[in-house]
mmCIF file of C-alpha atoms in Angstrom:
data_model
loop_
_atom_site.group_PDB
_atom_site.id
_atom_site.type_symbol
_atom_site.label_atom_id
_atom_site.label_comp_id
_atom_site.label_asym_id
_atom_site.label_seq_id
_atom_site.Cartn_x
_atom_site.Cartn_y
_atom_site.Cartn_z
ATOM 1 C CA MET A 1 -0.207 -0.161 -0.094
ATOM 2 C CA PHE A 2 2.650 2.249 0.682
ATOM 3 C CA ALA A 3 4.444 1.548 -2.561
ATOM 4 C CA ALA A 4 1.376 1.795 -4.633
ATOM 5 C CA ASP A 5 2.096 5.109 -5.547
ATOM 6 C CA LYS A 6 5.317 5.045 -6.596
ATOM 7 C CA PRO A 7 5.497 2.563 -9.572
ATOM 8 C CA ASP A 8 9.189 2.733 -10.283
ATOM 9 C CA SER A 9 10.553 3.263 -6.777
ATOM 10 C CA ARG A 10 13.308 0.635 -5.211
ATOM 11 C CA LEU A 11 10.648 0.324 -2.101
ATOM 12 C CA ARG A 12 7.819 -1.038 -4.895
ATOM 13 C CA ALA A 13 10.472 -3.155 -6.078
ATOM 14 C CA ALA A 14 11.251 -4.789 -2.681
ATOM 15 C CA TRP A 15 7.488 -4.757 -1.940
ATOM 16 C CA LEU A 16 6.853 -6.967 -4.954
ATOM 17 C CA TYR A 17 9.452 -9.145 -3.685
ATOM 18 C CA VAL A 18 7.736 -9.999 -0.548
ATOM 19 C CA LEU A 19 4.709 -10.649 -1.936
ATOM 20 C CA LEU A 20 6.153 -13.020 -4.081
ATOM 21 C CA ARG A 21 7.773 -14.712 -1.065
ATOM 22 C CA THR A 22 4.731 -14.434 1.116
ATOM 23 C CA LEU A 23 2.215 -15.946 -1.061
ATOM 24 C CA GLU A 24 4.948 -18.674 -1.477
ATOM 25 C CA TYR A 25 5.265 -19.237 2.235
ATOM 26 C CA ALA A 26 1.112 -18.810 2.917
ATOM 27 C CA GLY A 27 -0.209 -22.090 1.717
ATOM 28 C CA PRO A 28 -1.790 -23.538 -1.208
ATOM 29 C CA ALA A 29 -4.790 -21.526 -1.903
ATOM 30 C CA PHE A 30 -2.721 -18.443 -1.615
ATOM 31 C CA ILE A 31 -0.370 -19.877 -4.378
ATOM 32 C CA LYS A 32 -3.118 -20.700 -6.673
ATOM 33 C CA TRP A 33 -4.787 -17.184 -5.734
ATOM 34 C CA GLY A 34 -1.296 -15.597 -7.156
ATOM 35 C CA GLN A 35 -1.007 -17.795 -10.455
ATOM 36 C CA TRP A 36 -4.621 -16.973 -10.959
ATOM 37 C CA ALA A 37 -3.733 -12.915 -10.036
ATOM 38 C CA ALA A 38 -1.087 -13.082 -13.011
ATOM 39 C CA THR A 39 -3.862 -13.938 -15.480
ATOM 40 C CA ARG A 40 -5.810 -10.571 -14.370
ATOM 41 C CA PRO A 41 -4.045 -8.035 -15.788
ATOM 42 C CA ASP A 42 -7.249 -6.271 -16.119
ATOM 43 C CA MET A 43 -7.416 -6.069 -12.345
ATOM 44 C CA PHE A 44 -4.038 -5.420 -11.206
ATOM 45 C CA PRO A 45 -0.666 -3.279 -12.513
ATOM 46 C CA ALA A 46 1.680 -4.929 -15.143
ATOM 47 C CA ASP A 47 4.319 -5.156 -12.668
ATOM 48 C CA ILE A 48 2.275 -7.256 -10.132
ATOM 49 C CA CYS A 49 1.454 -9.517 -12.836
ATOM 50 C CA GLN A 50 4.435 -10.247 -13.964
ATOM 51 C CA GLN A 51 5.947 -10.846 -10.592
ATOM 52 C CA LEU A 52 3.316 -13.454 -9.586
ATOM 53 C CA SER A 53 3.744 -15.254 -12.788
ATOM 54 C CA LYS A 54 7.062 -15.972 -11.353
ATOM 55 C CA LEU A 55 5.277 -17.869 -8.508
ATOM 56 C CA HIS A 56 5.955 -21.440 -8.892
ATOM 57 C CA SER A 57 3.631 -23.865 -6.901
ATOM 58 C CA GLN A 58 6.110 -26.542 -6.292
ATOM 59 C CA ALA A 59 5.776 -27.559 -2.917
ATOM 60 C CA PRO A 60 7.187 -30.061 -0.790
ATOM 61 C CA ALA A 61 6.112 -33.930 -1.398
ATOM 62 C CA HIS A 62 4.427 -35.935 1.205
ATOM 63 C CA THR A 63 5.706 -39.037 2.153
ATOM 64 C CA PHE A 64 5.200 -42.504 0.107
ATOM 65 C CA TYR A 65 3.478 -44.066 3.253
ATOM 66 C CA GLU A 66 0.641 -41.138 2.780
ATOM 67 C CA THR A 67 0.641 -41.758 -1.196
ATOM 68 C CA ARG A 68 0.088 -45.697 -0.758
ATOM 69 C CA LYS A 69 -2.491 -45.296 1.920
ATOM 70 C CA ILE A 70 -4.649 -42.550 -0.255
ATOM 71 C CA ILE A 71 -4.501 -44.809 -3.473
ATOM 72 C CA GLU A 72 -5.285 -47.714 -1.198
ATOM 73 C CA LYS A 73 -8.397 -45.909 0.185
ATOM 74 C CA ALA A 74 -9.664 -44.587 -3.129
ATOM 75 C CA PHE A 75 -9.581 -47.945 -5.017
ATOM 76 C CA HIS A 76 -9.703 -50.296 -2.083
ATOM 77 C CA LEU A 77 -7.159 -52.584 -3.173
ATOM 78 C CA PRO A 78 -3.465 -52.887 -2.300
ATOM 79 C CA LEU A 79 -1.378 -50.739 -4.133
ATOM 80 C CA ASP A 80 0.997 -54.357 -5.570
ATOM 81 C CA ARG A 81 -2.439 -55.197 -6.624
ATOM 82 C CA LEU A 82 -3.019 -52.453 -8.925
ATOM 83 C CA PHE A 83 0.518 -51.739 -10.151
ATOM 84 C CA GLU A 84 3.358 -53.703 -11.214
ATOM 85 C CA GLU A 85 6.376 -51.113 -10.310
ATOM 86 C CA PHE A 86 5.591 -47.478 -8.461
ATOM 87 C CA SER A 87 8.221 -45.342 -8.067
ATOM 88 C CA GLU A 88 8.285 -44.119 -4.362
ATOM 89 C CA LYS A 89 9.858 -40.752 -5.251
ATOM 90 C CA PRO A 90 7.586 -38.176 -7.023
ATOM 91 C CA ILE A 91 8.592 -37.012 -10.391
ATOM 92 C CA ALA A 92 6.919 -33.501 -9.557
ATOM 93 C CA SER A 93 5.073 -32.026 -6.461
ATOM 94 C CA GLY A 94 2.725 -28.915 -6.823
ATOM 95 C CA SER A 95 0.577 -26.975 -4.321
ATOM 96 C CA ILE A 96 -2.073 -29.307 -4.803
ATOM 97 C CA ALA A 97 -0.776 -32.750 -5.620
ATOM 98 C CA GLN A 98 2.264 -34.584 -6.543
ATOM 99 C CA VAL A 99 2.928 -36.906 -9.680
ATOM 100 C CA HIS A 100 4.289 -40.635 -9.557
ATOM 101 C CA LYS A 101 5.396 -43.031 -12.459
ATOM 102 C CA ALA A 102 4.164 -46.414 -12.556
ATOM 103 C CA VAL A 103 3.643 -49.719 -14.446
ATOM 104 C CA LEU A 104 -0.021 -50.543 -14.313
ATOM 105 C CA ARG A 105 -0.998 -54.318 -14.001
ATOM 106 C CA THR A 106 -3.028 -55.293 -16.833
ATOM 107 C CA LYS A 107 -4.914 -58.807 -17.342
ATOM 108 C CA GLY A 108 -3.575 -60.593 -20.465
ATOM 109 C CA GLN A 109 -1.986 -57.525 -21.864
ATOM 110 C CA LYS A 110 1.331 -55.680 -22.131
ATOM 111 C CA PRO A 111 1.796 -53.433 -19.160
ATOM 112 C CA LEU A 112 1.485 -49.676 -19.250
ATOM 113 C CA VAL A 113 3.598 -47.125 -18.122
ATOM 114 C CA VAL A 114 1.220 -44.439 -16.363
ATOM 115 C CA ALA A 115 1.464 -41.232 -14.234
ATOM 116 C CA VAL A 116 -0.286 -41.366 -10.886
ATOM 117 C CA LYS A 117 -1.450 -38.122 -9.687
ATOM 118 C CA VAL A 118 -2.042 -37.956 -5.845
ATOM 119 C CA ARG A 119 -3.724 -35.124 -4.345
ATOM 120 C CA HIS A 120 -1.804 -33.797 -1.167
ATOM 121 C CA PRO A 121 -3.509 -34.991 2.299
ATOM 122 C CA ARG A 122 -5.306 -32.466 4.199
ATOM 123 C CA VAL A 123 -5.242 -30.052 1.404
ATOM 124 C CA SER A 124 -9.074 -29.439 1.340
ATOM 125 C CA THR A 125 -8.876 -28.818 4.716
ATOM 126 C CA VAL A 126 -6.163 -26.202 4.366
ATOM 127 C CA ILE A 127 -7.868 -24.442 1.033
ATOM 128 C CA GLN A 128 -11.040 -24.069 3.417
ATOM 129 C CA ARG A 129 -8.858 -22.509 5.953
ATOM 130 C CA ASP A 130 -7.023 -20.096 3.399
ATOM 131 C CA PHE A 131 -10.622 -19.232 2.150
ATOM 132 C CA VAL A 132 -11.719 -18.087 5.363
ATOM 133 C CA ILE A 133 -8.628 -15.784 5.482
ATOM 134 C CA MET A 134 -9.193 -14.575 2.067
ATOM 135 C CA ASN A 135 -13.035 -13.943 2.128
ATOM 136 C CA TRP A 136 -12.191 -11.546 5.807
ATOM 137 C CA LEU A 137 -9.186 -9.942 3.695
ATOM 138 C CA ALA A 138 -11.934 -9.097 0.729
ATOM 139 C CA ARG A 139 -14.381 -8.011 3.209
ATOM 140 C CA MET A 140 -11.698 -5.541 4.634
ATOM 141 C CA SER A 141 -10.844 -4.293 1.201
ATOM 142 C CA THR A 142 -14.215 -3.007 0.946
ATOM 143 C CA LYS A 143 -13.709 -0.175 3.565
ATOM 144 C CA PHE A 144 -10.592 1.253 1.579
ATOM 145 C CA SER A 145 -11.872 3.552 -1.520
ATOM 146 C CA SER A 146 -8.785 3.098 -3.322
ATOM 147 C CA LEU A 147 -9.629 -0.724 -3.375
ATOM 148 C CA GLU A 148 -12.907 -1.175 -4.095
ATOM 149 C CA HIS A 149 -12.708 -0.773 -7.983
ATOM 150 C CA LEU A 150 -10.711 -4.194 -7.433
ATOM 151 C CA GLN A 151 -13.911 -5.926 -6.349
ATOM 152 C CA LEU A 152 -12.034 -8.210 -4.264
ATOM 153 C CA ASP A 153 -15.124 -9.736 -2.668
ATOM 154 C CA LYS A 154 -15.996 -11.052 -6.062
ATOM 155 C CA THR A 155 -12.902 -12.060 -7.189
ATOM 156 C CA VAL A 156 -12.916 -14.618 -4.394
ATOM 157 C CA GLN A 157 -15.874 -16.042 -5.320
ATOM 158 C CA GLN A 158 -14.490 -16.196 -9.010
ATOM 159 C CA PHE A 159 -11.267 -17.546 -7.749
ATOM 160 C CA ALA A 160 -13.124 -20.177 -5.274
ATOM 161 C CA THR A 161 -14.568 -21.777 -8.653
ATOM 162 C CA PHE A 162 -10.916 -21.890 -10.060
ATOM 163 C CA MET A 163 -9.643 -23.641 -7.363
ATOM 164 C CA THR A 164 -12.681 -26.411 -7.194
ATOM 165 C CA LYS A 165 -11.551 -27.348 -10.828
ATOM 166 C CA GLN A 166 -7.733 -27.745 -9.323
ATOM 167 C CA VAL A 167 -8.672 -29.865 -6.145
ATOM 168 C CA ASP A 168 -11.219 -32.504 -7.658
ATOM 169 C CA LEU A 169 -8.930 -34.702 -10.024
ATOM 170 C CA THR A 170 -12.370 -36.031 -11.819
ATOM 171 C CA LEU A 171 -13.039 -32.806 -13.333
ATOM 172 C CA GLU A 172 -9.413 -32.814 -14.922
ATOM 173 C CA ALA A 173 -9.779 -36.267 -16.024
ATOM 174 C CA ALA A 174 -13.337 -35.133 -17.513
ATOM 175 C CA HIS A 175 -11.114 -32.093 -18.990
ATOM 176 C CA LEU A 176 -8.786 -34.625 -20.905
ATOM 177 C CA MET A 177 -11.807 -36.609 -22.423
ATOM 178 C CA ARG A 178 -13.305 -33.466 -23.939
ATOM 179 C CA PHE A 179 -10.068 -32.369 -25.421
ATOM 180 C CA ILE A 180 -9.338 -36.094 -26.650
ATOM 181 C CA TYR A 181 -12.519 -36.042 -28.215
ATOM 182 C CA ASN A 182 -12.460 -32.684 -29.769
ATOM 183 C CA PHE A 183 -8.822 -33.272 -31.279
ATOM 184 C CA ARG A 184 -9.700 -36.952 -32.227
ATOM 185 C CA GLN A 185 -8.976 -36.083 -36.199
ATOM 186 C CA TRP A 186 -5.849 -34.114 -35.085
ATOM 187 C CA ARG A 187 -3.008 -36.706 -35.370
ATOM 188 C CA ASN A 188 -0.225 -33.939 -34.677
ATOM 189 C CA VAL A 189 -2.098 -32.682 -31.143
ATOM 190 C CA SER A 190 -2.662 -35.695 -28.043
ATOM 191 C CA PHE A 191 -3.461 -35.482 -24.488
ATOM 192 C CA PRO A 192 -3.058 -37.945 -21.785
ATOM 193 C CA ARG A 193 -5.781 -40.360 -21.508
ATOM 194 C CA PRO A 194 -7.247 -41.385 -18.071
ATOM 195 C CA ILE A 195 -7.299 -44.901 -17.291
ATOM 196 C CA TYR A 196 -10.848 -45.576 -15.635
ATOM 197 C CA PRO A 197 -12.006 -46.649 -13.487
ATOM 198 C CA LEU A 198 -8.913 -45.529 -11.779
ATOM 199 C CA VAL A 199 -10.418 -42.029 -11.451
ATOM 200 C CA HIS A 200 -11.170 -40.346 -7.877
ATOM 201 C CA PRO A 201 -11.225 -36.813 -6.427
ATOM 202 C CA GLU A 202 -7.911 -37.560 -4.668
ATOM 203 C CA VAL A 203 -6.211 -39.872 -7.699
ATOM 204 C CA LEU A 204 -6.037 -39.821 -11.100
ATOM 205 C CA VAL A 205 -4.183 -42.259 -13.231
ATOM 206 C CA GLU A 206 -3.411 -41.583 -16.609
ATOM 207 C CA THR A 207 -1.322 -42.446 -19.474
ATOM 208 C CA PHE A 208 2.594 -41.347 -19.290
ATOM 209 C CA GLU A 209 3.132 -39.078 -21.622
ATOM 210 C CA GLU A 210 7.144 -39.182 -23.239
ATOM 211 C CA GLY A 211 8.760 -35.948 -24.938
ATOM 212 C CA ARG A 212 10.599 -33.030 -25.008
ATOM 213 C CA SER A 213 9.227 -29.451 -23.511
ATOM 214 C CA ILE A 214 8.330 -27.324 -25.906
ATOM 215 C CA GLN A 215 10.795 -24.585 -23.914
ATOM 216 C CA GLU A 216 13.640 -26.433 -25.236
ATOM 217 C CA PHE A 217 12.804 -26.042 -28.588
ATOM 218 C CA ILE A 218 12.297 -21.879 -27.942
ATOM 219 C CA ASP A 219 15.957 -22.001 -26.090
ATOM 220 C CA GLU A 220 17.602 -23.610 -29.038
ATOM 221 C CA GLY A 221 18.917 -22.224 -32.030
ATOM 222 C CA PRO A 222 19.121 -21.975 -35.014
ATOM 223 C CA ARG A 223 15.644 -21.520 -36.385
ATOM 224 C CA THR A 224 14.770 -24.013 -38.679
ATOM 225 C CA LYS A 225 11.141 -25.971 -40.831
ATOM 226 C CA LEU A 226 10.588 -27.635 -37.307
ATOM 227 C CA HIS A 227 10.331 -24.608 -35.227
ATOM 228 C CA SER A 228 7.904 -23.067 -37.650
ATOM 229 C CA GLN A 229 6.066 -26.117 -37.962
ATOM 230 C CA LEU A 230 5.564 -25.893 -33.759
ATOM 231 C CA ALA A 231 4.415 -22.250 -33.764
ATOM 232 C CA ARG A 232 1.882 -22.582 -36.484
ATOM 233 C CA LEU A 233 0.553 -26.078 -34.827
ATOM 234 C CA GLY A 234 0.047 -24.257 -31.468
ATOM 235 C CA SER A 235 -1.594 -21.195 -33.148
ATOM 236 C CA SER A 236 -3.689 -23.735 -34.893
ATOM 237 C CA LEU A 237 -4.932 -25.541 -32.066
ATOM 238 C CA LEU A 238 -5.459 -22.448 -29.961
ATOM 239 C CA LEU A 239 -7.730 -21.359 -32.718
ATOM 240 C CA LYS A 240 -9.772 -24.515 -32.754
ATOM 241 C CA MET A 241 -10.385 -24.494 -29.138
ATOM 242 C CA LEU A 242 -11.762 -20.900 -29.201
ATOM 243 C CA LEU A 243 -13.479 -21.078 -32.691
ATOM 244 C CA SER A 244 -14.530 -24.336 -33.499
ATOM 245 C CA ASP A 245 -14.663 -26.145 -29.771
ATOM 246 C CA ASN A 246 -15.504 -23.253 -27.309
ATOM 247 C CA PHE A 247 -13.447 -24.995 -24.636
ATOM 248 C CA ILE A 248 -9.756 -23.469 -23.952
ATOM 249 C CA HIS A 249 -7.075 -24.940 -22.235
ATOM 250 C CA GLY A 250 -6.474 -22.078 -19.606
ATOM 251 C CA ASP A 251 -2.628 -22.816 -18.953
ATOM 252 C CA LEU A 252 -0.988 -22.924 -22.098
ATOM 253 C CA HIS A 253 2.704 -22.029 -21.226
ATOM 254 C CA PRO A 254 5.640 -23.846 -22.556
ATOM 255 C CA GLY A 255 5.841 -25.879 -19.026
ATOM 256 C CA ASN A 256 2.602 -27.937 -20.008
ATOM 257 C CA MET A 257 3.560 -28.857 -23.457
ATOM 258 C CA PHE A 258 5.548 -31.520 -24.876
ATOM 259 C CA VAL A 259 7.101 -32.164 -28.392
ATOM 260 C CA LYS A 260 7.116 -35.579 -29.812
ATOM 261 C CA LEU A 261 9.046 -35.924 -32.971
ATOM 262 C CA GLY A 262 7.675 -37.971 -35.582
ATOM 263 C CA LYS A 263 8.954 -39.256 -39.136
ATOM 264 C CA LYS A 264 7.150 -36.254 -40.815
ATOM 265 C CA VAL A 265 5.507 -33.723 -38.401
ATOM 266 C CA PRO A 266 5.996 -33.109 -35.028
ATOM 267 C CA GLN A 267 3.220 -33.807 -32.257
ATOM 268 C CA LEU A 268 2.085 -31.497 -29.541
ATOM 269 C CA ILE A 269 1.145 -33.245 -26.039
ATOM 270 C CA LEU A 270 -0.911 -30.845 -23.682
ATOM 271 C CA LEU A 271 -0.813 -31.340 -20.089
ATOM 272 C CA ASP A 272 -2.511 -30.009 -17.135
ATOM 273 C CA VAL A 273 -5.923 -29.693 -18.459
ATOM 274 C CA GLY A 274 -7.545 -28.503 -14.957
ATOM 275 C CA MET A 275 -8.032 -24.807 -16.048
ATOM 276 C CA THR A 276 -9.998 -24.441 -18.704
ATOM 277 C CA ALA A 277 -12.449 -21.700 -19.764
ATOM 278 C CA GLU A 278 -15.603 -21.924 -21.697
ATOM 279 C CA LEU A 279 -17.700 -18.695 -22.856
ATOM 280 C CA SER A 280 -21.137 -18.118 -22.780
ATOM 281 C CA GLN A 281 -22.777 -17.310 -26.250
ATOM 282 C CA ARG A 282 -22.747 -14.027 -25.459
ATOM 283 C CA ASN A 283 -19.434 -13.410 -24.324
ATOM 284 C CA ARG A 284 -18.083 -15.690 -26.931
ATOM 285 C CA TYR A 285 -19.986 -13.571 -30.082
ATOM 286 C CA ILE A 286 -18.332 -10.381 -28.525
ATOM 287 C CA LEU A 287 -14.861 -11.621 -28.427
ATOM 288 C CA LEU A 288 -15.094 -12.767 -31.545
ATOM 289 C CA GLU A 289 -15.537 -9.329 -32.482
ATOM 290 C CA LEU A 290 -13.143 -7.888 -30.334
ATOM 291 C CA PHE A 291 -10.946 -10.026 -32.473
ATOM 292 C CA LYS A 292 -12.081 -8.766 -35.373
ATOM 293 C CA ALA A 293 -11.467 -5.116 -34.203
ATOM 294 C CA LEU A 294 -8.088 -5.991 -33.058
ATOM 295 C CA SER A 295 -7.142 -7.705 -36.699
ATOM 296 C CA ASP A 296 -8.147 -4.532 -38.011
ATOM 297 C CA LYS A 297 -6.359 -2.226 -35.484
ATOM 298 C CA ASP A 298 -9.598 -0.283 -34.737
ATOM 299 C CA GLY A 299 -9.182 0.792 -30.952
ATOM 300 C CA ALA A 300 -12.684 2.310 -30.738
ATOM 301 C CA ARG A 301 -14.326 -0.963 -31.709
ATOM 302 C CA VAL A 302 -11.823 -2.869 -29.554
ATOM 303 C CA ALA A 303 -12.980 -0.591 -26.508
ATOM 304 C CA ARG A 304 -16.624 -0.979 -27.535
ATOM 305 C CA CYS A 305 -16.429 -4.608 -27.236
ATOM 306 C CA ALA A 306 -14.774 -4.589 -24.154
ATOM 307 C CA LEU A 307 -17.237 -2.415 -22.240
ATOM 308 C CA GLU A 308 -20.155 -5.059 -23.639
ATOM 309 C CA PHE A 309 -18.705 -8.126 -21.559
ATOM 310 C CA SER A 310 -20.290 -7.077 -18.341
ATOM 311 C CA GLU A 311 -23.441 -6.033 -17.960
ATOM 312 C CA ASP A 312 -22.660 -4.742 -14.355
ATOM 313 C CA GLN A 313 -20.154 -2.359 -15.780
ATOM 314 C CA THR A 314 -18.126 -0.407 -13.353
ATOM 315 C CA CYS A 315 -16.269 1.653 -15.937
ATOM 316 C CA THR A 316 -16.027 5.480 -14.506
ATOM 317 C CA ASN A 317 -16.167 7.327 -17.714
ATOM 318 C CA PRO A 318 -17.121 4.904 -20.822
ATOM 319 C CA GLU A 319 -16.512 7.382 -23.556
ATOM 320 C CA ALA A 320 -13.106 8.356 -22.052
ATOM 321 C CA PHE A 321 -11.845 5.013 -22.339
ATOM 322 C CA ILE A 322 -13.016 4.429 -26.143
ATOM 323 C CA GLY A 323 -11.248 7.542 -26.686
ATOM 324 C CA ASP A 324 -8.128 7.019 -24.853
ATOM 325 C CA VAL A 325 -8.044 3.462 -26.194
ATOM 326 C CA ASP A 326 -8.176 4.621 -29.559
ATOM 327 C CA ASN A 327 -5.788 6.993 -29.184
ATOM 328 C CA THR A 328 -3.472 4.664 -27.633
ATOM 329 C CA PHE A 329 -3.961 2.134 -30.546
ATOM 330 C CA LYS A 330 -3.194 5.163 -32.999
ATOM 331 C CA GLN A 331 0.161 6.098 -31.277
ATOM 332 C CA TYR A 332 1.106 2.590 -30.840
ATOM 333 C CA LEU A 333 0.843 1.642 -34.470
ATOM 334 C CA SER A 334 2.671 5.273 -35.655
ATOM 335 C CA VAL A 335 5.746 4.378 -33.232
ATOM 336 C CA ARG A 336 6.067 0.652 -33.493
ATOM 337 C CA GLY A 337 3.859 -0.590 -36.539
ATOM 338 C CA THR A 338 3.353 -3.642 -34.766
ATOM 339 C CA SER A 339 1.056 -6.339 -35.760
ATOM 340 C CA LYS A 340 1.577 -8.638 -32.502
ATOM 341 C CA MET A 341 -2.199 -9.233 -30.827
ATOM 342 C CA GLY A 342 -0.498 -9.683 -27.644
ATOM 343 C CA ASP A 343 0.861 -5.822 -27.890
ATOM 344 C CA TYR A 344 -2.338 -4.454 -28.588
ATOM 345 C CA ILE A 345 -4.193 -7.102 -25.738
ATOM 346 C CA ALA A 346 -1.591 -5.511 -23.034
ATOM 347 C CA GLU A 347 -2.113 -1.940 -24.014
ATOM 348 C CA LEU A 348 -6.074 -2.710 -23.778
ATOM 349 C CA PHE A 349 -5.343 -4.512 -20.196
ATOM 350 C CA GLU A 350 -3.798 -1.059 -19.104
ATOM 351 C CA GLN A 351 -6.552 1.267 -20.133
ATOM 352 C CA VAL A 352 -8.964 -1.434 -18.922
ATOM 353 C CA ARG A 353 -7.149 -1.208 -15.352
ATOM 354 C CA ARG A 354 -7.144 2.383 -15.393
ATOM 355 C CA TYR A 355 -10.776 2.997 -15.851
ATOM 356 C CA ARG A 356 -11.972 0.139 -13.823
ATOM 357 C CA VAL A 357 -13.748 -1.456 -16.637
ATOM 358 C CA ASN A 358 -15.225 -4.875 -15.322
ATOM 359 C CA LEU A 359 -14.134 -7.816 -17.453
ATOM 360 C CA ASP A 360 -15.592 -11.297 -17.104
ATOM 361 C CA GLY A 361 -12.955 -13.694 -15.630
ATOM 362 C CA GLU A 362 -13.227 -16.367 -18.540
ATOM 363 C CA VAL A 363 -12.830 -14.008 -21.311
ATOM 364 C CA CYS A 364 -10.040 -12.911 -19.009
ATOM 365 C CA THR A 365 -8.168 -16.001 -19.139
ATOM 366 C CA VAL A 366 -8.983 -16.604 -22.802
ATOM 367 C CA MET A 367 -7.209 -13.341 -23.906
ATOM 368 C CA VAL A 368 -4.277 -13.870 -21.192
ATOM 369 C CA THR A 369 -3.771 -17.359 -23.044
ATOM 370 C CA VAL A 370 -3.618 -15.751 -26.806
ATOM 371 C CA VAL A 371 -0.886 -13.187 -25.003
ATOM 372 C CA ILE A 372 1.198 -15.876 -23.634
ATOM 373 C CA LEU A 373 0.972 -18.552 -26.429
ATOM 374 C CA GLU A 374 1.937 -15.558 -29.373
ATOM 375 C CA GLY A 375 4.816 -14.734 -26.811
ATOM 376 C CA TRP A 376 6.063 -17.947 -27.405
ATOM 377 C CA GLN A 377 5.160 -18.728 -30.889
ATOM 378 C CA ARG A 378 6.759 -15.803 -31.980
ATOM 379 C CA LYS A 379 10.194 -17.020 -30.561
ATOM 380 C CA LEU A 380 9.652 -20.096 -32.518
ATOM 381 C CA ASP A 381 8.976 -18.106 -35.638
ATOM 382 C CA MET A 382 9.122 -14.543 -35.810
ATOM 383 C CA SER A 383 7.315 -14.301 -39.576
ATOM 384 C CA LEU A 384 3.965 -16.114 -37.499
ATOM 385 C CA ASP A 385 1.242 -13.598 -37.797
ATOM 386 C CA ILE A 386 -1.436 -15.266 -35.806
ATOM 387 C CA MET A 387 -3.582 -11.566 -36.221
ATOM 388 C CA ARG A 388 -3.619 -12.344 -39.947
ATOM 389 C CA MET A 389 -4.729 -16.181 -39.379
ATOM 390 C CA VAL A 390 -7.399 -14.711 -37.121
ATOM 391 C CA LYS A 391 -8.346 -12.034 -39.659
ATOM 392 C CA GLU A 392 -8.748 -14.638 -42.498
ATOM 393 C CA LEU A 393 -10.274 -17.009 -40.304
ATOM 394 C CA LEU A 394 -13.263 -14.721 -39.168
ATOM 395 C CA PHE A 395 -13.771 -13.020 -42.570
ATOM 396 C CA LYS A 396 -13.669 -15.888 -44.723
ATOM 397 C CA ALA A 397 -16.543 -17.624 -42.404
ATOM 398 C CA GLU A 398 -18.494 -14.565 -42.610
ATOM 399 C CA TRP A 399 -20.482 -16.314 -39.697
ATOM 400 C CA THR A 400 -22.650 -18.542 -42.495
ATOM 401 C CA ALA A 401 -19.746 -21.529 -43.248
ATOM 402 C CA SER A 402 -19.423 -24.123 -40.865
ATOM 403 C CA PHE A 403 -16.285 -22.957 -38.648
ATOM 404 C CA GLU A 404 -15.127 -27.276 -38.822
ATOM 405 C CA TYR A 405 -14.691 -26.193 -42.369
ATOM 406 C CA VAL A 406 -13.358 -23.088 -42.328
ATOM 407 C CA MET A 407 -10.420 -24.425 -39.333
ATOM 408 C CA GLY A 408 -9.629 -27.477 -41.974
ATOM 409 C CA ALA A 409 -9.157 -25.235 -45.007
ATOM 410 C CA ILE A 410 -6.834 -22.417 -43.236
ATOM 411 C CA ALA A 411 -5.706 -23.431 -39.541
ATOM 412 C CA ALA A 412 -5.376 -27.038 -39.543
ATOM 413 C CA PRO A 413 -1.792 -27.959 -39.908
#
């Protein structure tokens, strides 16, 4: 609070560092809240979002004794009856669960290598406690006029819905099955497959996916045809999720994407699908109109679309907001001449926060996903223009042709 009016000061830099470390030590719900807040640049300043994006959900692993106890209680069978091999040491541990590699016993078939996701013991109780604290802090924030526009009481409710998806592993399994169905005709995009009936709110058994993190390809050089293929494939799958399926992976950072190299084309494997977004018909229509306006570089239309997202709009001055967004876009184009959609969205978020425009959380998740995805795609292939791809797709469709048909003609790899 003391550093709020000094964005470039050493005091604020120190405060941002303390904020990050405090959330890391506060518990799983606070860590997840920080990660969620990093995706809300419409509510929080850019430096806070950037700092919170560094928040890692790594957490100490629970013991193998507890892992065994949780699995056997969930499936009512001894561990060695379920698995031929089971790695006692987890290969990853987050704030909600940890993952073990195992070999599943199968009757008369080849043993199957699987990943076993096990929720930390007592994590639900800890999260409920954290929510009590969060709700108290949110109510206290309403007493400060400078914090009213953040509507922290409402955001805690939105975050509670987000956390429910993270804690219940049966929901993640359902998301996986839905993505598998949506991409059933795409040979170069895949997801881990849940192994039913070994799916439980506390335990999820799924196929173990081998591959290299896409971050390795982002970091290596020089750029080749493979890098261009990966960049275009990433753009294509996002456009399919958004325009054809209306079911979007909400956490498409490089750590959740593996690459498996085939003989002809690479295959992308998408992991960790607990966070997803699905827009209402109204918000989906408005978002597509906003993307049209972005592709036309029309700042005024972009601002009007942003104002339409919420029926409970809190914007202090809509006309001034439209004018400033339009002027900002024109100045931005004259100086940089850029066609990066991520840059336009970042500029929009700055004005949204300044004028206290209320954006729907699901819409914001989709827009931030676009920014993140375009960021690493540009590193793979600087010539990739996702703005052009969106414009071709939306305007060629003209709302009469089937999206599936147009996706197959334009966006599919």
